[in-house]
PDB file of C-alpha atoms and ligand atoms in Angstrom:
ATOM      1  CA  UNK F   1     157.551  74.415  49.312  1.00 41.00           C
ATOM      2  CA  UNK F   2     159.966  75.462  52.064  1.00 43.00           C
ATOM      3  CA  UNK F   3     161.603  72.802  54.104  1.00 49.00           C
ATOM      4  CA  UNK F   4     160.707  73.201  58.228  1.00 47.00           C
ATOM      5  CA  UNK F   5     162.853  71.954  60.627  1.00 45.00           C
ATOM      6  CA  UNK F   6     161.312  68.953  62.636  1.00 46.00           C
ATOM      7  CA  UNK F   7     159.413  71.037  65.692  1.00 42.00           C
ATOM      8  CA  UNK F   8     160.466  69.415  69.319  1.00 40.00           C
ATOM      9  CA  UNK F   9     158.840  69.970  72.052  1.00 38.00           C
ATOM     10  CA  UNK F  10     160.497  72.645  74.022  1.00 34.00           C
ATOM     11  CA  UNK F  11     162.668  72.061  76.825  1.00 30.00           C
ATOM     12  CA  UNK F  12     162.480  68.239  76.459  1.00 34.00           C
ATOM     13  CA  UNK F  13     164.886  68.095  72.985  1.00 31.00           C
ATOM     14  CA  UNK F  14     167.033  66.024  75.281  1.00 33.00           C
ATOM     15  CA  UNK F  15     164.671  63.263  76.387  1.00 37.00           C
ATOM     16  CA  UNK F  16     163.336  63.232  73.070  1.00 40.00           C
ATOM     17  CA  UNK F  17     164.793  60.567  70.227  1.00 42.00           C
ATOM     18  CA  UNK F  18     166.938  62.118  67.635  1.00 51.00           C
ATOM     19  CA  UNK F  19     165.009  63.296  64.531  1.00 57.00           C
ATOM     20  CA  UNK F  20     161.669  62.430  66.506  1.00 62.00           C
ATOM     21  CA  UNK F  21     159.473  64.997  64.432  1.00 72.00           C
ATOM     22  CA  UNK F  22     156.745  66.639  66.686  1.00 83.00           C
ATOM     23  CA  UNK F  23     153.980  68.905  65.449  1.00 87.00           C
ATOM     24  CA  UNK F  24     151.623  70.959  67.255  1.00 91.00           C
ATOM     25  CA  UNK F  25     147.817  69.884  66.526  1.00 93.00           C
ATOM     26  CA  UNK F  26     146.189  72.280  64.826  1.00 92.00           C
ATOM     27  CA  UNK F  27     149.371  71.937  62.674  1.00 87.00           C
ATOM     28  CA  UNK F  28     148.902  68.363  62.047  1.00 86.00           C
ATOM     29  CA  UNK F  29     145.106  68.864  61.317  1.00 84.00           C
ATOM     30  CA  UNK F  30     145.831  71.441  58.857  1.00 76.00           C
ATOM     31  CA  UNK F  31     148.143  69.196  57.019  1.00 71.00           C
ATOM     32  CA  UNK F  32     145.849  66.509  56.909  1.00 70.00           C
ATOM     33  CA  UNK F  33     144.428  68.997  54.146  1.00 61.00           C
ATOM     34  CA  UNK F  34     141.003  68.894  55.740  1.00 71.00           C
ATOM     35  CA  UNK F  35     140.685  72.708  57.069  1.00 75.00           C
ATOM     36  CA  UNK F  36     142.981  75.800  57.390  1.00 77.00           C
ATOM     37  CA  UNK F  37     145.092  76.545  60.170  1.00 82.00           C
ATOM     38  CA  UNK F  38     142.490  78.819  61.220  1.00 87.00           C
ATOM     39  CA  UNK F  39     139.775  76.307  61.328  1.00 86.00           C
ATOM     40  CA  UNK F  40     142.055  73.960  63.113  1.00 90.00           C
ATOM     41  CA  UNK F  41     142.303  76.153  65.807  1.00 94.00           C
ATOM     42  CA  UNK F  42     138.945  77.102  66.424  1.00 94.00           C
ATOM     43  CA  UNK F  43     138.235  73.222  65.959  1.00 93.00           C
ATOM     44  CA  UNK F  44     140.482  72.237  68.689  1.00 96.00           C
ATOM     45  CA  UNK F  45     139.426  74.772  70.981  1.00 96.00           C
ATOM     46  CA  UNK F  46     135.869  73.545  70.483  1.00 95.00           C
ATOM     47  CA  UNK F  47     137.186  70.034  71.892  1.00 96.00           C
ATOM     48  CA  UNK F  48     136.634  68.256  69.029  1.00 94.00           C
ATOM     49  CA  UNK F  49     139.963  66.822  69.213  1.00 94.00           C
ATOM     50  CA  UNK F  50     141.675  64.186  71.346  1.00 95.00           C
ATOM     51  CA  UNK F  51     144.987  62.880  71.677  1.00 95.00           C
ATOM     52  CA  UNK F  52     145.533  59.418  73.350  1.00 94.00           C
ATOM     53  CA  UNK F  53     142.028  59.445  74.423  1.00 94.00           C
ATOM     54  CA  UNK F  54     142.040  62.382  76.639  1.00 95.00           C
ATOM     55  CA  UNK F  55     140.207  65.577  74.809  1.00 96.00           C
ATOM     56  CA  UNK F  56     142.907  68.748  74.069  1.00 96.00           C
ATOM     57  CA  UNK F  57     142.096  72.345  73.601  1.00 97.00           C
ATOM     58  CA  UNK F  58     145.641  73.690  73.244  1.00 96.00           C
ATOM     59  CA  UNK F  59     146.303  74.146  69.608  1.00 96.00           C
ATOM     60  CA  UNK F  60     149.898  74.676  70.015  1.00 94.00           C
ATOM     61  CA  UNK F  61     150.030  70.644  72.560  1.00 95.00           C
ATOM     62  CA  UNK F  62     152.912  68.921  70.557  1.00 93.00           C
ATOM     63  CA  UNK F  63     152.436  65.079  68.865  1.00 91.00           C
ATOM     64  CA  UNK F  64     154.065  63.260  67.249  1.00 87.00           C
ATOM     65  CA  UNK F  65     151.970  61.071  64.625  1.00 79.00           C
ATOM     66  CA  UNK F  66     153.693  58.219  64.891  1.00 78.00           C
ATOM     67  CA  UNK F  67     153.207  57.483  68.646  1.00 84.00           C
ATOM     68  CA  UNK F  68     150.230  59.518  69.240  1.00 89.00           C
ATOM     69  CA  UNK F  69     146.644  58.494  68.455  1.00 90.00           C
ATOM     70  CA  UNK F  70     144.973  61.806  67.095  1.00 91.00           C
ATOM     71  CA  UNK F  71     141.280  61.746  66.592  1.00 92.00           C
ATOM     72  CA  UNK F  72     139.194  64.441  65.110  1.00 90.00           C
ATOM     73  CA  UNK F  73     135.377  63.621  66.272  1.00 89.00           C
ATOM     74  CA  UNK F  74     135.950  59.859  66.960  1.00 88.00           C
ATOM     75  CA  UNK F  75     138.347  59.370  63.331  1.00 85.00           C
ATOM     76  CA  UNK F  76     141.650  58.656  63.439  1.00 85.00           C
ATOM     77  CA  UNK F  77     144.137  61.479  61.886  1.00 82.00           C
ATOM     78  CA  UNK F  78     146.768  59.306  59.424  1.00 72.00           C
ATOM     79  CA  UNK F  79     149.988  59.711  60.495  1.00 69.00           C
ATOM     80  CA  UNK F  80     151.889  61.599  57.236  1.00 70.00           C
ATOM     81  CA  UNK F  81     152.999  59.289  54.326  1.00 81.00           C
ATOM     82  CA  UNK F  82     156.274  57.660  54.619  1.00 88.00           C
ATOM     83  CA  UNK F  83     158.985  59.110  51.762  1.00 91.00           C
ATOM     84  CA  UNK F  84     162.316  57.736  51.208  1.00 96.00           C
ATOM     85  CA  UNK F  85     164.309  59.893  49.410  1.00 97.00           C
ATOM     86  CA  UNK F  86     167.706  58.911  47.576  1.00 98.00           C
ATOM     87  CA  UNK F  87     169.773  61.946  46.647  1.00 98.00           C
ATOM     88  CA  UNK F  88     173.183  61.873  44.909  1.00 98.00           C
ATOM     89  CA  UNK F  89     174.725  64.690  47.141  1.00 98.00           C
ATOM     90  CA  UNK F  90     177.814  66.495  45.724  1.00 98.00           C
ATOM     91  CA  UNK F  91     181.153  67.393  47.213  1.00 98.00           C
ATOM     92  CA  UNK F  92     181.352  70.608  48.959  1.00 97.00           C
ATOM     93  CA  UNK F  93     177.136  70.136  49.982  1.00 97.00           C
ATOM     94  CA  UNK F  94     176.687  70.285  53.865  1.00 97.00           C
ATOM     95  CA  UNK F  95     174.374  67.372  55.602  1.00 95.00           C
ATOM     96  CA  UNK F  96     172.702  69.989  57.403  1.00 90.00           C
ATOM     97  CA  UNK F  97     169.108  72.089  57.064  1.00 84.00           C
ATOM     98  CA  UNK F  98     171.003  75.396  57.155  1.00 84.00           C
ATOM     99  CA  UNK F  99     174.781  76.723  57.551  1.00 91.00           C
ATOM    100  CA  UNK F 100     175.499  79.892  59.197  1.00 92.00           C
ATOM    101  CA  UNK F 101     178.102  80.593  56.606  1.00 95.00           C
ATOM    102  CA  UNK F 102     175.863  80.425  53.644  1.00 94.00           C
ATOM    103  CA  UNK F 103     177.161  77.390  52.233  1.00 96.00           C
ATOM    104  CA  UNK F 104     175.356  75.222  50.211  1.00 96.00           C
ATOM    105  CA  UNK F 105     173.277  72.363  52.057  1.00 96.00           C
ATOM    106  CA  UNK F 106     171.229  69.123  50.905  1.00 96.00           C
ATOM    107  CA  UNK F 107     167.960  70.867  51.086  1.00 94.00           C
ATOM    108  CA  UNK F 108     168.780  73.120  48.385  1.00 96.00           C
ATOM    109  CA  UNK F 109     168.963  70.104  45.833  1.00 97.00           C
ATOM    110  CA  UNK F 110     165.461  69.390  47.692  1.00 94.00           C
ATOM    111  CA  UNK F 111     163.165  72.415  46.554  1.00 87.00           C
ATOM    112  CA  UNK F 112     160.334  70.202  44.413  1.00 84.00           C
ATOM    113  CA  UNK F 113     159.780  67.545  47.337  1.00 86.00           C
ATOM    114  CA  UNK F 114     156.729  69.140  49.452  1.00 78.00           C
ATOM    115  CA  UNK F 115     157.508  66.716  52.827  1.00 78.00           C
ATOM    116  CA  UNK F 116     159.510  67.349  55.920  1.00 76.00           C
ATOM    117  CA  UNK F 117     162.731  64.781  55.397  1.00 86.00           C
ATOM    118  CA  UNK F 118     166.180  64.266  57.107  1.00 88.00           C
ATOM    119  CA  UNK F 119     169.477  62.783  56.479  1.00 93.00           C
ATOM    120  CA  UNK F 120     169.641  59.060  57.438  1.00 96.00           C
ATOM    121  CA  UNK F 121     173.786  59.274  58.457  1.00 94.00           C
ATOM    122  CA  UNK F 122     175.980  61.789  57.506  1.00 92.00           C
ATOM    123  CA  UNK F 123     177.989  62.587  54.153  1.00 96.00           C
ATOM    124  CA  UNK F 124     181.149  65.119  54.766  1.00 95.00           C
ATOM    125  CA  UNK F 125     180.919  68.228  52.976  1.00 97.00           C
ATOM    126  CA  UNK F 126     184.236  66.822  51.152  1.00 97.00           C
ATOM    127  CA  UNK F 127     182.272  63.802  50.135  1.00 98.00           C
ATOM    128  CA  UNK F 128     180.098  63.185  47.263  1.00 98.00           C
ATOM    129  CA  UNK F 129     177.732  60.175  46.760  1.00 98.00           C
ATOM    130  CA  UNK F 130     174.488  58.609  48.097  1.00 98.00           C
ATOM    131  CA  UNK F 131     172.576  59.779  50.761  1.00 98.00           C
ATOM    132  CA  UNK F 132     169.450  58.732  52.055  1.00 98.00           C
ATOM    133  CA  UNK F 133     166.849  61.449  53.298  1.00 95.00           C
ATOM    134  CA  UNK F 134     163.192  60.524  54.749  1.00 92.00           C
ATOM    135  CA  UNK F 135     160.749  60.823  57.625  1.00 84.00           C
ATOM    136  CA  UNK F 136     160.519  57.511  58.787  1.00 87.00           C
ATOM    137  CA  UNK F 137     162.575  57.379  61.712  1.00 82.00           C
ATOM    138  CA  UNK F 138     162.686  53.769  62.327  1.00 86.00           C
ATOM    139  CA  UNK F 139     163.687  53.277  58.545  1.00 93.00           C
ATOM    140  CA  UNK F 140     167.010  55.591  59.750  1.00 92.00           C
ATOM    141  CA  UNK F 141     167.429  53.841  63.158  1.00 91.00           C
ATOM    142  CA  UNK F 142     167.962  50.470  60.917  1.00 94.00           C
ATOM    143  CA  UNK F 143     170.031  52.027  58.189  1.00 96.00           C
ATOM    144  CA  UNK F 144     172.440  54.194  60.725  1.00 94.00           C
ATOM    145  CA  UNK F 145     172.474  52.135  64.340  1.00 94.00           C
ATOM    146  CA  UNK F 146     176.210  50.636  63.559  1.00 93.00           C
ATOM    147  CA  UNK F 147     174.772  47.731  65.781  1.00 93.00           C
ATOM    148  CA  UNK F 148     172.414  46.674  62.354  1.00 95.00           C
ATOM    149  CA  UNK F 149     175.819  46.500  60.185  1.00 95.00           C
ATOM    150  CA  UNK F 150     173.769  47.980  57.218  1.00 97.00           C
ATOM    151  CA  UNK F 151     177.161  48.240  54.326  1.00 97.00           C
ATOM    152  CA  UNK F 152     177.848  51.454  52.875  1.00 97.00           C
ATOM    153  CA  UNK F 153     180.327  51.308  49.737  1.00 98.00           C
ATOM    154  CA  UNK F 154     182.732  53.968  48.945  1.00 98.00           C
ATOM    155  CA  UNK F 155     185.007  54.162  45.705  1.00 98.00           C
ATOM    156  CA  UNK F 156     188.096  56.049  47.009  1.00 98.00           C
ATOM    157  CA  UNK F 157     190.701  58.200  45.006  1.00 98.00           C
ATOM    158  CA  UNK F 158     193.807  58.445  47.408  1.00 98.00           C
ATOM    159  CA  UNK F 159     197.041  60.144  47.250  1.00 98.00           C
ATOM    160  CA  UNK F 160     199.498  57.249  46.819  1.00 98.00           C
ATOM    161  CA  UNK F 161     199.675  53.694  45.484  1.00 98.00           C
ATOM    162  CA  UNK F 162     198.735  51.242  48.254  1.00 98.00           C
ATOM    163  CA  UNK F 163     200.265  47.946  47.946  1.00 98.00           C
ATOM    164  CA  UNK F 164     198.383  44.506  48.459  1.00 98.00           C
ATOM    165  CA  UNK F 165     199.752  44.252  51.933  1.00 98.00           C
ATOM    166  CA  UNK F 166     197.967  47.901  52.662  1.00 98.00           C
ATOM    167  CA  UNK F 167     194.592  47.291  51.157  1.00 98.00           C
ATOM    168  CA  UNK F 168     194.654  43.636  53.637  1.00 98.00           C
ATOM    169  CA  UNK F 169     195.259  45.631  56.516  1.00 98.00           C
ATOM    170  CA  UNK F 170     192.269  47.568  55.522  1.00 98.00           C
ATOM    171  CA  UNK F 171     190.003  44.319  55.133  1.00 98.00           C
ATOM    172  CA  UNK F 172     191.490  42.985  58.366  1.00 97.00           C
ATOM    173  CA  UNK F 173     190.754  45.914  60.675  1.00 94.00           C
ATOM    174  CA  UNK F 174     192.544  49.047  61.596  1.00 95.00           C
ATOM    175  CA  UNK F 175     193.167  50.504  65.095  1.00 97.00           C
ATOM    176  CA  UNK F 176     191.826  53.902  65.219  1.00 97.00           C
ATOM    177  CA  UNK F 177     191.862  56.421  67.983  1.00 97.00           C
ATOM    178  CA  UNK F 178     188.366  55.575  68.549  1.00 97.00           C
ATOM    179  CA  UNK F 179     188.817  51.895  68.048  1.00 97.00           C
ATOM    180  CA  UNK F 180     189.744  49.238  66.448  1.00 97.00           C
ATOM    181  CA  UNK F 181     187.715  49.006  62.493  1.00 97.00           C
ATOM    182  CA  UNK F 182     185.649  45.845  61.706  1.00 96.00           C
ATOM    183  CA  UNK F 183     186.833  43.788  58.543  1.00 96.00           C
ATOM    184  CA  UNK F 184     186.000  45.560  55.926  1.00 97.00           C
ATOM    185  CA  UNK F 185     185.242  44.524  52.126  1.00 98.00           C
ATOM    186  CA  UNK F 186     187.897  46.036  49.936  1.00 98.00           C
ATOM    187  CA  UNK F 187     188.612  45.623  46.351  1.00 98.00           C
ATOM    188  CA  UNK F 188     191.166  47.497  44.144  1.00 98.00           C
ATOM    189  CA  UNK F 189     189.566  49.002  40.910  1.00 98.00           C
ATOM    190  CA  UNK F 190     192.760  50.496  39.062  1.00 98.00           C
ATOM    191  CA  UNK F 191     196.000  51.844  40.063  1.00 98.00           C
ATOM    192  CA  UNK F 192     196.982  55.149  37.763  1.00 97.00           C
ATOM    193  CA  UNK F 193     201.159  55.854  37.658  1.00 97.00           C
ATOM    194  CA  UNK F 194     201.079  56.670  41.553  1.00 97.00           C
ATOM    195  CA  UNK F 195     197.708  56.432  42.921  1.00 98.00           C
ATOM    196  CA  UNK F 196     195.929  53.653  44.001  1.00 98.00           C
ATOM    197  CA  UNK F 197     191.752  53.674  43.427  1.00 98.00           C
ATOM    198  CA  UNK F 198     189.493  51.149  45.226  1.00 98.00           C
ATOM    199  CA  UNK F 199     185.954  50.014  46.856  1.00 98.00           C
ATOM    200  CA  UNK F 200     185.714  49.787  50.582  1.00 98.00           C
ATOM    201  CA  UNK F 201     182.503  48.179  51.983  1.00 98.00           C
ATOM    202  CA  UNK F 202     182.092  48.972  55.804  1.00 97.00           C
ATOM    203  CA  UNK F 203     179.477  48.482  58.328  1.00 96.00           C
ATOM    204  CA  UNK F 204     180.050  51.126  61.247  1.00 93.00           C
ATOM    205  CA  UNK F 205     180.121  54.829  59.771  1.00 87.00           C
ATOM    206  CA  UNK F 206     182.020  56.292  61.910  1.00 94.00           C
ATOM    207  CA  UNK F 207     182.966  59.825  61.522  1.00 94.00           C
ATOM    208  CA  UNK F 208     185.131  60.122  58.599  1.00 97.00           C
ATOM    209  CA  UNK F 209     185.827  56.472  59.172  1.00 97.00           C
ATOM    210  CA  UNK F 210     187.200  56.131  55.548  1.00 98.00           C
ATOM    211  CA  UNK F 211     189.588  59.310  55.424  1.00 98.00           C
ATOM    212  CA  UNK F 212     190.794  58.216  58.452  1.00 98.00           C
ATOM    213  CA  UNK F 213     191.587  54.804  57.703  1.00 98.00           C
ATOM    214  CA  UNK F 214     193.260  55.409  54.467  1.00 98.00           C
ATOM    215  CA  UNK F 215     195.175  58.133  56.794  1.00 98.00           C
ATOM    216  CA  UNK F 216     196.509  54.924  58.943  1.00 98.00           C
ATOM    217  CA  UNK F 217     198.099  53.504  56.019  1.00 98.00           C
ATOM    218  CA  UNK F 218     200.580  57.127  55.383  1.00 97.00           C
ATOM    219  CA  UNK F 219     197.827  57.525  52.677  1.00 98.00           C
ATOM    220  CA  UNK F 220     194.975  60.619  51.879  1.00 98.00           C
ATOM    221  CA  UNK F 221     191.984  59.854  50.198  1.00 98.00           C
ATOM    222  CA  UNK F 222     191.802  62.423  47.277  1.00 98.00           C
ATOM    223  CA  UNK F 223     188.371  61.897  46.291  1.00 98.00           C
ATOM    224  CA  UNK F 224     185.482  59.794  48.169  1.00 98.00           C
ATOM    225  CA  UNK F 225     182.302  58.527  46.915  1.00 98.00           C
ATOM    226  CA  UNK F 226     179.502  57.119  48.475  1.00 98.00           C
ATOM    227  CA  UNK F 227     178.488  54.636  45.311  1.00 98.00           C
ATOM    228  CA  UNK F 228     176.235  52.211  47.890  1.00 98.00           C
ATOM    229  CA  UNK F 229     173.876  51.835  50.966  1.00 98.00           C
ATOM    230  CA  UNK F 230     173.627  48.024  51.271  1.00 96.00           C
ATOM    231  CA  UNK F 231     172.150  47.298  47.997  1.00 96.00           C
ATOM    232  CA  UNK F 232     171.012  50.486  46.621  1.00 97.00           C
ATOM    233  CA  UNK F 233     174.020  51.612  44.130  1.00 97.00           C
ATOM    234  CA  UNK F 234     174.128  54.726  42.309  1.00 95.00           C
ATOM    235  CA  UNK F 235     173.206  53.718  38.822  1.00 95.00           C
ATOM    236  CA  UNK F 236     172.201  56.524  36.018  1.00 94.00           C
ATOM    237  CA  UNK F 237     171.394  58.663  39.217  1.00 97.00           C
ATOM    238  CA  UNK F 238     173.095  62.374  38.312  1.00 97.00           C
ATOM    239  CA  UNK F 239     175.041  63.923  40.715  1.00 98.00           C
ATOM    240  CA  UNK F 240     172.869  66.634  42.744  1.00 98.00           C
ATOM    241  CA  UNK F 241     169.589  64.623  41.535  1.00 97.00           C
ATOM    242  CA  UNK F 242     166.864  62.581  43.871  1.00 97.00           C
ATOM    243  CA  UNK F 243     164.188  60.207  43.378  1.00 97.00           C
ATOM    244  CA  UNK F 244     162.370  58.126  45.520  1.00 97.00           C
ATOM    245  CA  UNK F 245     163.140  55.059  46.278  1.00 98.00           C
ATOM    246  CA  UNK F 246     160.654  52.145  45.397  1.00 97.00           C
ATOM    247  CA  UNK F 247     158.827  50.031  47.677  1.00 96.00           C
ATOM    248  CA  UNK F 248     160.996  46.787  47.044  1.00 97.00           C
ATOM    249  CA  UNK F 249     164.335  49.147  47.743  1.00 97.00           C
ATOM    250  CA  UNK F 250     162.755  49.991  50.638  1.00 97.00           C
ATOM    251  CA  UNK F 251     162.066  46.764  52.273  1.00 96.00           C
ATOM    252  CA  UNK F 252     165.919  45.696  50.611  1.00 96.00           C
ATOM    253  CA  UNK F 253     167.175  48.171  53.058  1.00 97.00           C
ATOM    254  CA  UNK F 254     164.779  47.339  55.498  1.00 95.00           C
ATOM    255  CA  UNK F 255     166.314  43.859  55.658  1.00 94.00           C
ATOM    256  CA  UNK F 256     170.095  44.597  54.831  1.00 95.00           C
ATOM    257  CA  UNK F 257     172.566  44.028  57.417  1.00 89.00           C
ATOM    258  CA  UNK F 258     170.854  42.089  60.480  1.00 68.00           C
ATOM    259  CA  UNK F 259     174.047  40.865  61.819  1.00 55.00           C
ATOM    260  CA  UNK F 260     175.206  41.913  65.252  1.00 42.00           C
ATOM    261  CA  UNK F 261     178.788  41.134  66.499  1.00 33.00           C
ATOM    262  CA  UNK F 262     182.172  41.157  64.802  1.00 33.00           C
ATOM    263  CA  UNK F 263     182.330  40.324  60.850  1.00 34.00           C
ATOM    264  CA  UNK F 264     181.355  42.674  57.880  1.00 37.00           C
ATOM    265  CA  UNK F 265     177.762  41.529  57.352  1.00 38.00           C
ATOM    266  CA  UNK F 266     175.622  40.676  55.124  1.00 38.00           C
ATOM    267  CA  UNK F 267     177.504  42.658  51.985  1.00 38.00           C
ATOM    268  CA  UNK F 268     176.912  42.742  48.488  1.00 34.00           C
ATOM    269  CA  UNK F 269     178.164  39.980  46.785  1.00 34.00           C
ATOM    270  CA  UNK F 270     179.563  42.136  44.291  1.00 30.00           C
ATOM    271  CA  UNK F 271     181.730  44.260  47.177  1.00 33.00           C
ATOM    272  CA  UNK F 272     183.915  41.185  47.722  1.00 34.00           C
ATOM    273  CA  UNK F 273     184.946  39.904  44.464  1.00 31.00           C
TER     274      UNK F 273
HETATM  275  N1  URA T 301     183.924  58.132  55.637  1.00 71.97           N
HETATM  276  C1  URA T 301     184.448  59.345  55.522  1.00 71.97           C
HETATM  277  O1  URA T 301     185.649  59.530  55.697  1.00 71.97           O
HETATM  278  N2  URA T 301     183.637  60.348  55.183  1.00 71.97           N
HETATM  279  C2  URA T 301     182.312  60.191  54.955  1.00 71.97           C
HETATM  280  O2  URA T 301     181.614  61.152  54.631  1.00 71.97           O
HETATM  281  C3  URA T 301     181.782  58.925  55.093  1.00 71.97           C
HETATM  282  C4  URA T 301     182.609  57.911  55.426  1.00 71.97           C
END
């Protein structure tokens, strides 16, 4: 199945919420896999349908299924089944549903999943590693508003070896041009004859927070990896594979981060040792 972009209704993309996904009803009835498009149509035009209690004969009237109350003679329509999808995006893979150049994008690792999903954050096409994609919209809000201080771990490759003193000005907060950084978990893994490997736990994701950090130090990162979102790690997941995550990782997620106001959060224990 072919990926769609989420349909908003025209000329209010603006007032509506990022990645809200709107439909048009005979659309959404078709879906429901209980008649063709066709039937839909004629359906709705019969006024057999109403949305938020007021009857609609406009096949093409927009909803969105998780606000709206649909009802197809008196029964509610179920709003679509929530996926969470955990992908193991590789480097040079945009974050976007299509590129004008013809590069390659996430969807393309996506062809066997038959639902509409979208990225919860942003990878850079440089930048390999986990990356979240579903249709639950608050699920994202939690996992991306910086305010929720949900960790994302990153194993970084840079260009030079960073002394002790460097990787504690990375825990302690940087000064950005956007900002000042909030503490940060770091941990060194390994230092090779003149580059210095570690784990950086964060709880903002800002744009290419990490690149630019390391940057501050008279450093480049050389290779970035996205190995956590709070405590989902990558495991045996292969790089440009998926699977869904489980109900339990879910509600992990869910309930990761919670803290508002300065400190790093609730991170992984392991990110700190
Ligand atoms: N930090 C970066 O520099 N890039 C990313 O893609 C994510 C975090």
């Amino acid at each position: 199945m072919k990926h769609r972009k989420p349909e908003r209704r025209p000329g209010r993309a603006s007032a509506a919420p990022q990645n809200r996904i709107l439909k048009t009803l005979d659309r959404v009835l078709s879906k429901a896999g209980i008649c063709s498009r066709t039937e839909a149509r004629e359906w709705i035009v019969r006024g057999r349908m109403k949305v938020n209690g007021k009857t609609v004969r406009d096949p093409e009237h927009w909803v969105d299924l998780d606000r709206d109350q649909v009802v197809l003679d008196g029964r509610p329509l179920q709003a679509e089944k929530k996926i969470h999808v955990l992908l193991y995006k590789p480097k040079g893979y945009l974050t976007t549903f299509k590129d004008p150049d013809g590069r390659p994008t996430v969807y393309d690792l996506l062809q066997r999943l038959d639902q509409w999903v979208f990225p919860v954050g942003r990878l850079d096409q440089d930048t390999s590693g986990l990356l979240i994609m579903t249709n639950d919209t608050d699920f994202a809000e939690h996992v991306t508003n910086p305010d929720h201080h949900v960790p994302k771990t990153y194993l970084v490759k840079c260009s030079t070896l960073l002394t002790d003193e460097q990787l504690e000005r990375l825990r302690g907060g940087l000064e950005l041009k956007d900002g000042p950084t909030r503490p940060a978990h770091v941990k060194r893994v390994r230092d090779s004859a003149s580059k210095t490997f570690f784990e950086i736990t964060i709880t903002e994701g800002r744009n290419r927070q990490v690149r630019r950090m390391v940057e501050a130090l008279e450093s480049k990162v050389l290779k970035l990896v996205r190995v956590a979102i709070g405590p989902i790690r990558i495991h045996d997941l292969n790089i440009g594979h998926w699977r869904i995550l489980t109900h339990d990782e879910v509600r992990l997620l869910r309930k990761s981060g919670g803290r508002r106001g300065g400190g790093a959060g609730n991170l992984p224990a392991e990110a700190g040792t």
